[in-house]
Short mmCIF file of C-alpha atoms in Angstrom, two decimals:
data_model
loop_
_atom_site.label_atom_id
_atom_site.label_comp_id
_atom_site.label_asym_id
_atom_site.label_seq_id
_atom_site.Cartn_x
_atom_site.Cartn_y
_atom_site.Cartn_z
CA MET A 1385 119.83 168.83 74.61
CA LYS A 1386 118.17 165.34 75.62
CA GLU A 1387 117.65 164.98 79.06
CA LYS A 1388 119.25 161.79 80.69
CA ILE A 1389 118.11 158.02 81.47
CA LYS A 1390 117.74 157.92 85.28
CA VAL A 1391 119.22 154.19 86.02
CA ALA A 1392 119.12 152.73 89.90
CA LEU A 1393 121.02 150.60 91.27
CA GLN A 1394 120.34 147.74 93.93
CA ILE A 1395 121.40 144.71 95.76
CA LEU A 1396 119.43 142.07 94.48
CA GLN A 1397 119.63 137.77 95.84
CA HIS A 1398 119.52 135.82 91.70
CA TYR A 1399 120.32 132.38 91.94
CA GLU A 1400 121.24 132.41 95.21
CA GLU A 1401 123.75 135.43 93.88
CA ASN A 1402 124.30 138.89 94.70
CA ARG A 1403 124.19 140.78 91.91
CA ILE A 1404 124.16 144.55 91.11
CA PHE A 1405 120.29 145.25 89.29
CA VAL A 1406 120.78 148.20 86.75
CA GLN A 1407 117.12 149.33 87.46
CA TYR A 1408 115.98 151.77 84.40
CA GLY A 1409 113.10 151.89 81.45
CA TYR A 1410 113.64 150.19 77.98
CA HIS A 1411 116.04 152.01 76.46
CA GLU A 1412 117.92 149.99 73.51
CA PRO A 1413 121.12 152.27 73.34
CA LEU A 1414 121.54 152.04 77.12
CA ASN A 1415 121.50 148.37 77.02
CA LYS A 1416 124.19 148.42 74.44
CA LEU A 1417 126.27 149.68 76.49
CA VAL A 1418 125.44 147.89 79.75
CA ARG A 1419 126.05 144.67 77.87
CA LYS A 1420 129.06 145.40 76.96
CA ILE A 1421 130.25 145.70 80.78
CA PRO A 1422 132.54 142.28 82.04
CA GLY A 1423 130.21 139.78 83.58
CA ALA A 1424 127.16 141.71 82.58
CA LYS A 1425 123.58 139.33 82.37
CA TYR A 1426 120.12 139.38 81.73
CA SER A 1427 117.89 138.59 84.09
CA ARG A 1428 114.04 137.04 82.03
CA THR A 1429 112.24 136.76 85.62
CA LYS A 1430 113.23 140.52 86.87
CA LYS A 1431 113.58 141.73 83.40
CA ASN A 1432 116.51 143.74 84.32
CA TRP A 1433 120.65 143.63 83.59
CA HIS A 1434 122.51 142.98 86.56
CA LEU A 1435 126.20 143.23 87.41
CA PRO A 1436 128.84 141.16 89.37
CA LEU A 1437 128.60 142.71 92.94
CA GLU A 1438 132.24 144.56 92.20
CA LYS A 1439 132.68 148.03 92.95
CA GLU A 1440 134.51 148.35 89.68
CA SER A 1441 131.38 146.74 87.55
CA VAL A 1442 129.99 150.35 89.07
CA VAL A 1443 133.02 152.42 88.07
CA GLN A 1444 132.69 150.84 84.48
CA LEU A 1445 128.71 151.28 84.72
CA ILE A 1446 128.90 154.69 84.71
CA ALA A 1447 132.25 155.56 82.88
CA ALA A 1448 130.05 153.51 80.05
CA THR A 1449 126.85 155.84 80.01
CA LYS A 1450 127.92 159.06 80.89
CA ASP A 1451 126.71 160.69 78.21
CA ILE A 1452 123.00 159.15 77.83
CA ALA A 1453 122.80 158.34 82.03
CA THR A 1454 122.98 159.09 85.24
CA ILE A 1455 123.65 157.19 87.78
CA ASP A 1456 122.03 156.40 91.48
CA THR A 1457 124.37 155.27 93.74
CA THR A 1458 122.23 155.77 97.06
CA VAL A 1459 120.79 152.27 97.66
CA VAL A 1460 123.62 150.51 96.41
CA LYS A 1461 125.85 152.60 98.86
CA GLN A 1462 123.25 151.56 101.91
CA GLN A 1463 123.35 147.72 100.96
CA TRP A 1464 127.18 147.40 100.33
CA PRO A 1465 128.49 146.31 103.99
CA LYS A 1466 125.68 143.84 103.77
CA ARG A 1467 126.21 142.56 100.91
CA LEU A 1468 128.00 139.06 101.90
CA GLN A 1469 125.57 138.58 104.51
CA LYS A 1470 123.20 135.61 104.38
CA GLU A 1471 120.21 134.92 106.28
CA LYS A 1472 119.78 133.00 109.36
CA PRO A 1473 118.07 129.75 109.24
CA ALA A 1474 115.47 131.33 111.39
CA GLU A 1475 115.14 134.20 109.54
CA ALA A 1476 114.82 132.12 106.27
CA ASN A 1477 112.16 130.38 108.06
CA VAL A 1478 114.02 127.19 108.32
CA PRO A 1479 112.58 126.02 111.94
CA ILE A 1480 115.63 125.34 114.49
CA SER A 1481 115.02 123.42 117.67
CA LYS A 1482 115.99 125.11 120.78
CA ALA A 1483 119.02 123.04 121.48
CA HIS A 1484 120.26 124.46 117.93
CA LYS A 1485 119.81 127.99 119.10
CA LYS A 1486 121.37 127.43 122.11
CA ALA A 1487 124.63 125.64 120.55
CA GLU A 1488 128.10 127.78 121.35
CA LYS A 1489 128.37 130.24 118.39
CA LEU A 1490 132.39 129.80 116.57
CA GLU A 1491 133.55 132.02 114.22
CA ALA A 1492 132.71 131.18 110.45
CA ALA A 1493 135.57 129.68 109.01
CA PRO A 1494 136.05 130.70 105.03
CA ILE A 1495 137.32 127.75 103.02
CA VAL A 1496 137.84 127.17 99.25
CA PHE A 1497 135.37 124.15 99.29
CA ASP A 1498 136.29 123.06 95.33
CA LYS A 1499 139.76 124.76 93.74
CA ALA A 1500 138.67 123.68 89.75
CA SER A 1501 135.64 126.66 90.19
CA ALA A 1502 137.55 129.67 92.52
CA HIS A 1503 134.03 129.66 94.29
CA PHE A 1504 135.03 130.80 97.89
CA VAL A 1505 132.32 130.27 100.76
CA SER A 1506 132.36 131.21 104.34
CA ILE A 1507 131.03 127.93 105.91
CA HIS A 1508 130.96 128.08 109.53
CA ALA A 1509 133.67 125.58 111.63
CA ASN A 1510 130.69 123.29 113.16
CA ASN A 1511 130.57 122.07 109.19
CA ALA A 1512 134.11 123.27 108.20
CA HIS A 1513 134.62 119.06 107.56
CA VAL A 1514 131.89 118.44 105.34
CA LEU A 1515 133.14 119.30 102.10
CA PRO A 1516 136.25 117.75 102.22
CA ALA A 1517 134.82 114.77 103.40
CA MET A 1518 132.49 114.80 100.71
CA LYS A 1519 134.58 115.65 97.74
CA GLN A 1520 137.05 112.55 99.07
CA GLN A 1521 133.84 109.78 98.87
CA LEU A 1522 132.82 111.40 95.46
CA GLN A 1523 136.71 110.73 94.38
CA LEU A 1524 136.67 107.22 95.84
CA LYS A 1525 133.60 107.06 94.16
CA ALA A 1526 135.12 107.79 90.69
CA TYR A 1527 132.70 110.48 89.86
CA SER A 1528 133.22 112.83 87.11
CA ALA A 1529 134.50 116.26 87.86
CA SER A 1530 131.52 118.11 86.53
CA THR A 1531 129.16 116.25 88.91
CA ILE A 1532 132.05 116.89 91.94
CA LYS A 1533 131.98 120.27 91.22
CA THR A 1534 128.33 120.46 91.12
CA TYR A 1535 127.59 118.39 94.21
CA LEU A 1536 129.98 120.28 96.23
CA ASN A 1537 128.78 123.39 95.24
CA GLU A 1538 125.19 122.56 95.80
CA MET A 1539 126.19 121.35 99.40
CA GLY A 1540 128.70 124.46 100.04
CA ALA A 1541 125.08 126.38 99.66
CA PHE A 1542 123.58 124.43 101.97
CA LEU A 1543 126.05 125.00 104.82
CA GLN A 1544 126.08 128.64 104.57
CA THR A 1545 122.36 128.80 104.88
CA ILE A 1546 122.59 126.48 108.13
CA GLY A 1547 125.22 128.74 109.95
CA ALA A 1548 125.97 127.01 112.38
CA ASN A 1549 123.71 124.47 113.08
CA LYS A 1550 125.78 120.97 112.55
CA ALA A 1551 124.25 119.08 109.28
CA THR A 1552 125.36 115.77 110.96
CA ASP A 1553 122.33 116.53 113.15
CA PHE A 1554 119.65 117.40 110.83
CA THR A 1555 116.73 115.21 110.74
CA THR A 1556 114.59 114.22 107.63
CA GLN A 1557 112.21 116.57 108.81
CA ARG A 1558 114.52 119.39 109.17
CA LEU A 1559 115.58 118.69 105.79
CA LYS A 1560 112.49 118.61 104.39
CA ASP A 1561 111.80 122.51 105.56
CA TYR A 1562 115.28 123.38 103.93
CA LEU A 1563 113.86 122.06 100.98
CA GLN A 1564 110.83 123.55 100.88
CA TYR A 1565 112.53 127.18 101.85
CA CYS A 1566 114.69 126.36 98.64
CA LEU A 1567 110.96 126.04 96.94
CA THR A 1568 109.23 128.99 98.36
CA GLU A 1569 111.91 131.82 99.32
CA LEU A 1570 114.74 131.05 97.33
CA LYS A 1571 112.48 130.34 94.33
CA LEU A 1572 114.99 127.51 92.85
CA SER A 1573 113.72 125.77 89.62
CA GLU A 1574 112.60 122.45 90.11
CA ASN A 1575 116.08 121.35 88.21
CA THR A 1576 118.04 122.97 90.58
CA LEU A 1577 116.80 121.92 93.24
CA HIS A 1578 116.86 118.13 91.95
CA SER A 1579 120.36 118.84 91.82
CA ARG A 1580 120.72 119.98 95.65
CA MET A 1581 118.83 117.20 96.80
CA ASN A 1582 120.94 114.62 94.73
CA ALA A 1583 123.93 116.13 96.58
CA LEU A 1584 122.68 116.25 100.37
CA LYS A 1585 121.33 112.77 99.24
CA PHE A 1586 124.52 111.59 98.47
CA TYR A 1587 126.21 112.91 101.90
CA TYR A 1588 124.06 111.68 103.92
CA GLU A 1589 123.75 108.09 102.23
CA GLN A 1590 126.99 107.77 100.88
CA VAL A 1591 129.03 109.66 103.46
CA LEU A 1592 127.09 109.17 107.08
CA LYS A 1593 125.82 105.79 105.87
CA ASN A 1594 122.15 106.89 106.62
CA GLU A 1595 120.24 105.91 104.10
CA LYS A 1596 116.83 106.00 105.68
CA LEU A 1597 116.96 109.61 105.72
CA PHE A 1598 115.34 110.70 102.45
CA TRP A 1599 112.90 107.66 102.17
CA GLU A 1600 110.21 109.92 103.32
CA ILE A 1601 111.61 113.07 101.28
CA PRO A 1602 109.20 113.25 97.98
CA ARG A 1603 111.10 114.96 94.60
CA PRO A 1604 109.68 117.90 92.88
CA LYS A 1605 108.52 117.25 89.76
CA LYS A 1606 110.66 118.21 86.88
CA ARG A 1607 109.33 120.64 84.36
CA ILE A 1608 109.53 118.92 80.98
CA ILE A 1609 111.49 120.96 78.26
CA LEU A 1610 111.46 120.30 74.79
CA PRO A 1611 115.13 120.35 73.03
CA LYS A 1612 116.02 123.59 71.07
CA VAL A 1613 116.59 122.71 67.46
CA ILE A 1614 117.71 125.05 64.79
CA SER A 1615 116.58 124.40 61.11
CA GLU A 1616 118.86 122.09 58.50
CA GLU A 1617 118.99 125.24 56.60
CA LYS A 1618 120.00 127.67 58.85
CA ILE A 1619 122.85 124.99 60.08
CA ILE A 1620 124.23 124.52 56.63
CA LYS A 1621 123.48 128.21 56.25
CA GLY A 1622 126.27 128.75 59.29
CA LEU A 1623 128.69 125.83 59.00
CA LEU A 1624 129.25 126.77 54.95
CA ASN A 1625 129.75 130.58 56.39
CA ILE A 1626 132.87 129.41 58.45
CA ASN A 1627 135.91 130.91 57.14
CA ASN A 1628 138.68 129.65 59.72
CA LEU A 1629 139.32 126.03 59.10
CA LYS A 1630 139.26 124.61 62.71
CA HIS A 1631 136.05 126.16 63.36
CA LYS A 1632 134.75 124.68 60.36
CA ALA A 1633 136.03 121.40 61.64
CA ILE A 1634 135.00 121.30 65.21
CA LEU A 1635 131.08 122.32 64.49
CA PHE A 1636 131.18 120.24 61.11
CA THR A 1637 131.99 117.49 63.58
CA ALA A 1638 129.87 118.16 66.16
CA TYR A 1639 126.81 118.44 64.13
CA SER A 1640 127.57 115.12 61.84
CA ALA A 1641 128.06 112.78 64.96
CA GLY A 1642 125.38 114.47 66.97
CA LEU A 1643 128.05 115.30 70.08
CA ARG A 1644 128.44 117.21 73.29
CA VAL A 1645 130.57 119.84 73.51
CA SER A 1646 132.71 118.62 76.07
CA GLU A 1647 132.87 115.22 73.59
CA VAL A 1648 134.27 117.34 70.43
CA VAL A 1649 136.47 118.96 71.90
CA LYS A 1650 138.37 115.84 74.02
CA LEU A 1651 138.04 113.31 70.63
CA LYS A 1652 142.26 112.40 69.82
CA VAL A 1653 143.33 111.60 66.57
CA THR A 1654 143.27 107.79 66.47
CA ASP A 1655 139.24 107.84 67.56
CA ILE A 1656 138.86 109.23 64.14
CA ASN A 1657 138.38 105.82 61.65
CA SER A 1658 137.92 106.42 57.94
CA ASP A 1659 138.04 102.96 57.05
CA ARG A 1660 134.72 102.55 59.11
CA MET A 1661 133.49 105.55 58.41
CA GLN A 1662 132.94 106.26 62.59
CA ILE A 1663 133.93 108.54 65.30
CA ARG A 1664 135.19 106.80 69.09
CA ILE A 1665 133.45 108.37 71.99
CA GLU A 1666 135.55 107.23 75.10
CA ALA A 1667 134.14 107.66 78.46
CA ALA A 1668 131.65 110.14 77.66
CA LYS A 1669 128.77 111.04 80.19
CA GLY A 1670 128.07 108.19 82.18
CA LYS A 1671 131.38 107.05 81.48
CA LYS A 1672 130.19 104.67 78.64
CA ASP A 1673 132.16 104.55 75.10
CA ARG A 1674 129.90 104.51 71.90
CA MET A 1675 130.64 104.70 68.24
CA ALA A 1676 129.54 108.10 66.09
CA THR A 1677 128.49 108.34 62.72
CA LEU A 1678 131.25 109.85 60.42
CA GLY A 1679 129.56 112.19 57.66
CA GLU A 1680 131.66 111.80 54.27
CA ALA A 1681 131.57 115.88 53.64
CA THR A 1682 133.08 115.99 57.33
CA LEU A 1683 135.99 113.46 56.84
CA LEU A 1684 136.98 115.82 53.68
CA ILE A 1685 136.83 118.65 56.44
CA LEU A 1686 138.82 116.86 58.70
CA ARG A 1687 141.85 115.40 56.69
CA GLU A 1688 142.29 119.38 55.13
CA TYR A 1689 142.37 120.54 58.70
CA ALA A 1690 144.91 117.94 59.38
CA ARG A 1691 146.83 118.56 56.60
CA LEU A 1692 147.64 122.01 57.71
CA TYR A 1693 147.42 121.87 61.65
CA LYS A 1694 148.80 118.51 62.38
CA PRO A 1695 147.34 117.55 65.42
CA LYS A 1696 149.26 114.89 67.24
CA GLN A 1697 147.36 113.62 70.18
CA TYR A 1698 144.21 115.54 70.58
CA LEU A 1699 142.64 116.19 67.39
CA PHE A 1700 141.77 120.02 68.58
CA GLU A 1701 144.41 120.92 70.12
CA GLY A 1702 144.52 123.96 72.98
CA GLN A 1703 146.89 126.68 73.34
CA TYR A 1704 149.41 123.91 73.82
CA ALA A 1705 149.32 120.88 72.08
CA SER A 1706 149.51 118.60 75.16
CA GLU A 1707 146.36 120.02 75.82
CA HIS A 1708 142.63 119.57 74.05
CA TYR A 1709 140.53 122.85 72.45
CA SER A 1710 138.41 124.28 75.46
CA SER A 1711 134.87 123.62 75.89
CA ARG A 1712 134.31 127.56 76.31
CA SER A 1713 136.15 128.20 73.54
CA ALA A 1714 134.01 126.14 71.07
CA GLN A 1715 131.10 127.45 72.58
CA THR A 1716 132.57 131.22 71.99
CA VAL A 1717 132.96 129.63 67.76
CA PHE A 1718 128.80 128.39 68.17
CA ASN A 1719 128.03 131.79 69.26
CA LYS A 1720 129.71 133.71 66.64
CA VAL A 1721 128.73 131.63 63.72
CA PHE A 1722 125.11 130.93 64.71
CA LYS A 1723 123.84 134.18 66.33
CA SER A 1724 124.26 136.05 63.68
CA LEU A 1725 121.53 133.81 61.73
CA GLY A 1726 119.27 135.16 63.98
CA LEU A 1727 118.71 132.30 66.24
CA PRO A 1728 116.94 132.74 69.69
CA PRO A 1729 119.40 133.86 72.66
CA SER A 1730 118.68 130.70 73.98
CA ILE A 1731 119.94 128.68 71.22
CA SER A 1732 123.79 127.28 72.38
CA PHE A 1733 126.08 124.52 71.47
CA HIS A 1734 124.34 121.52 72.93
CA SER A 1735 121.62 122.40 69.95
CA LEU A 1736 123.48 121.11 67.28
CA ARG A 1737 123.15 117.89 69.24
CA HIS A 1738 119.58 118.09 69.43
CA SER A 1739 119.45 119.03 65.80
CA TYR A 1740 120.97 116.03 64.96
CA ALA A 1741 118.55 113.99 66.39
CA THR A 1742 115.82 115.46 65.12
CA HIS A 1743 116.81 115.82 61.23
CA LEU A 1744 118.32 111.76 62.04
CA LEU A 1745 114.27 111.09 63.06
CA GLU A 1746 112.68 113.49 60.00
CA ASN A 1747 114.70 111.12 57.78
CA GLY A 1748 113.14 108.48 58.61
CA THR A 1749 115.79 106.82 60.93
CA ASP A 1750 114.48 104.38 63.85
CA ILE A 1751 114.73 105.96 67.44
CA LYS A 1752 116.28 102.91 68.95
CA TYR A 1753 119.30 103.80 66.28
CA ILE A 1754 119.13 107.35 67.57
CA GLN A 1755 119.17 106.46 70.95
CA GLU A 1756 122.67 104.29 70.29
CA LEU A 1757 123.81 107.20 68.27
CA LEU A 1758 123.65 110.04 70.79
CA GLY A 1759 124.04 107.14 73.98
CA HIS A 1760 120.60 107.53 76.01
CA ASN A 1761 120.12 104.71 78.55
CA ASP A 1762 116.61 105.32 78.63
CA ILE A 1763 114.38 105.88 75.37
CA LYS A 1764 112.32 108.32 77.05
CA THR A 1765 115.18 110.60 76.56
CA THR A 1766 115.08 109.94 73.32
CA LEU A 1767 111.08 110.08 72.59
CA ARG A 1768 111.39 114.30 73.47
CA TYR A 1769 112.50 114.83 69.65
CA THR A 1770 109.22 113.14 68.83
CA HIS A 1771 107.72 116.43 70.51
CA VAL A 1772 109.60 118.58 68.12
CA SER A 1773 109.77 116.71 64.82
CA LYS A 1774 108.10 118.35 61.65
CA LYS A 1775 107.67 114.85 60.45
CA GLU A 1776 103.98 113.75 61.97
CA LEU A 1777 103.60 117.34 63.34
CA GLY A 1778 103.99 118.58 59.93
CA LYS A 1779 100.81 117.02 58.48
CA ILE A 1780 98.57 118.35 61.35
CA GLU A 1781 96.27 120.68 59.41
CA SER A 1782 95.31 124.03 61.82
CA PRO A 1783 91.67 124.45 62.02
CA ILE A 1784 91.88 127.98 60.52
CA ASP A 1785 93.80 127.03 57.37
CA LYS A 1786 91.22 124.27 56.65
CA ILE A 1787 88.36 126.95 57.61
CA LEU A 1788 90.03 129.57 55.14
CA ARG A 1789 91.11 126.85 52.56
CA LYS A 1790 87.05 126.07 52.33
CA LYS A 1791 86.12 129.51 51.94
CA ARG A 1792 88.38 130.53 48.95
CA ASP A 1793 87.55 127.17 47.11
#
């Protein structure tokens, strides 16, 4: 009988969320069992699988791995009573003035700051007014639902950290200290930090009308991330292997027009203009309307799909005719189709849009036209595709290939 794998559990903070880390050496059979547990994720930075901070996760892990692993819960049991405690600002190296240290201690008031995300945080009563005021201002300025959710989530994380200290009393220096803490202690990525800064900037400038507060706060340089592109061969192989007509219509439309997942699922029947071979995209990112291309192959599939499914309002209906297909369901469809082709885990539904733009560029389409088709405000965003296109890079011969070729000759 083989000796069982020893597994240790520990609660660690990962991207500001407490998670149960499953610690053991590499073991593929065990990996397969752990990844099946609901909510399981893999951390590339910590090189470990981690589970939601729920007792049910531990129970499911023990049951799923009982034949090949021994689970040591000693550490996690010691940590469990403290799992929701956050570090105090002073302990987190966020300088607190004497006046704030002497502030009256009030009981924390748990509030829901975004019903859509069902995300609860414990925010001190001193700051209970912040998120409702911010949400109202965001809605009055007609920000998108996704932006509102992001801003409130980021502001909520800030309020959790500062505890009883009033957000309205923060100075430029104290905000700098907090943002430095986010970088050095929380290890937030540049993109996440930009989102948090945007949320803070909105609150202090748009809600509190303190426009000077952020003048002296620098922004971290963003990492340049190249688009993840799928080859034309893999795209076609994936699309042609789909048996479900609705799924095929969704992915054909997304790739052939370079649409975001949110744009595909919200398409209406009236947005398809077969006479002009165009697709109308209403209120896309940045609240802009635009026209996208309608491919002939896509039109044939959409006509077949319409005859069978008879959509009324939304082109791709959800569970009910009055609702559109969900973005999450569309992403699941993509994963089932394309992940079976051996593509890297980082490939997502949005990769269809990246691939569309890159393939257009490689086929000779002018970059300005691609910018208009994608709905980019700034040409710099579109120019990213020149870095992954094979059109010019493919002409460059590696020095080692050149040397070996000369030796063969």
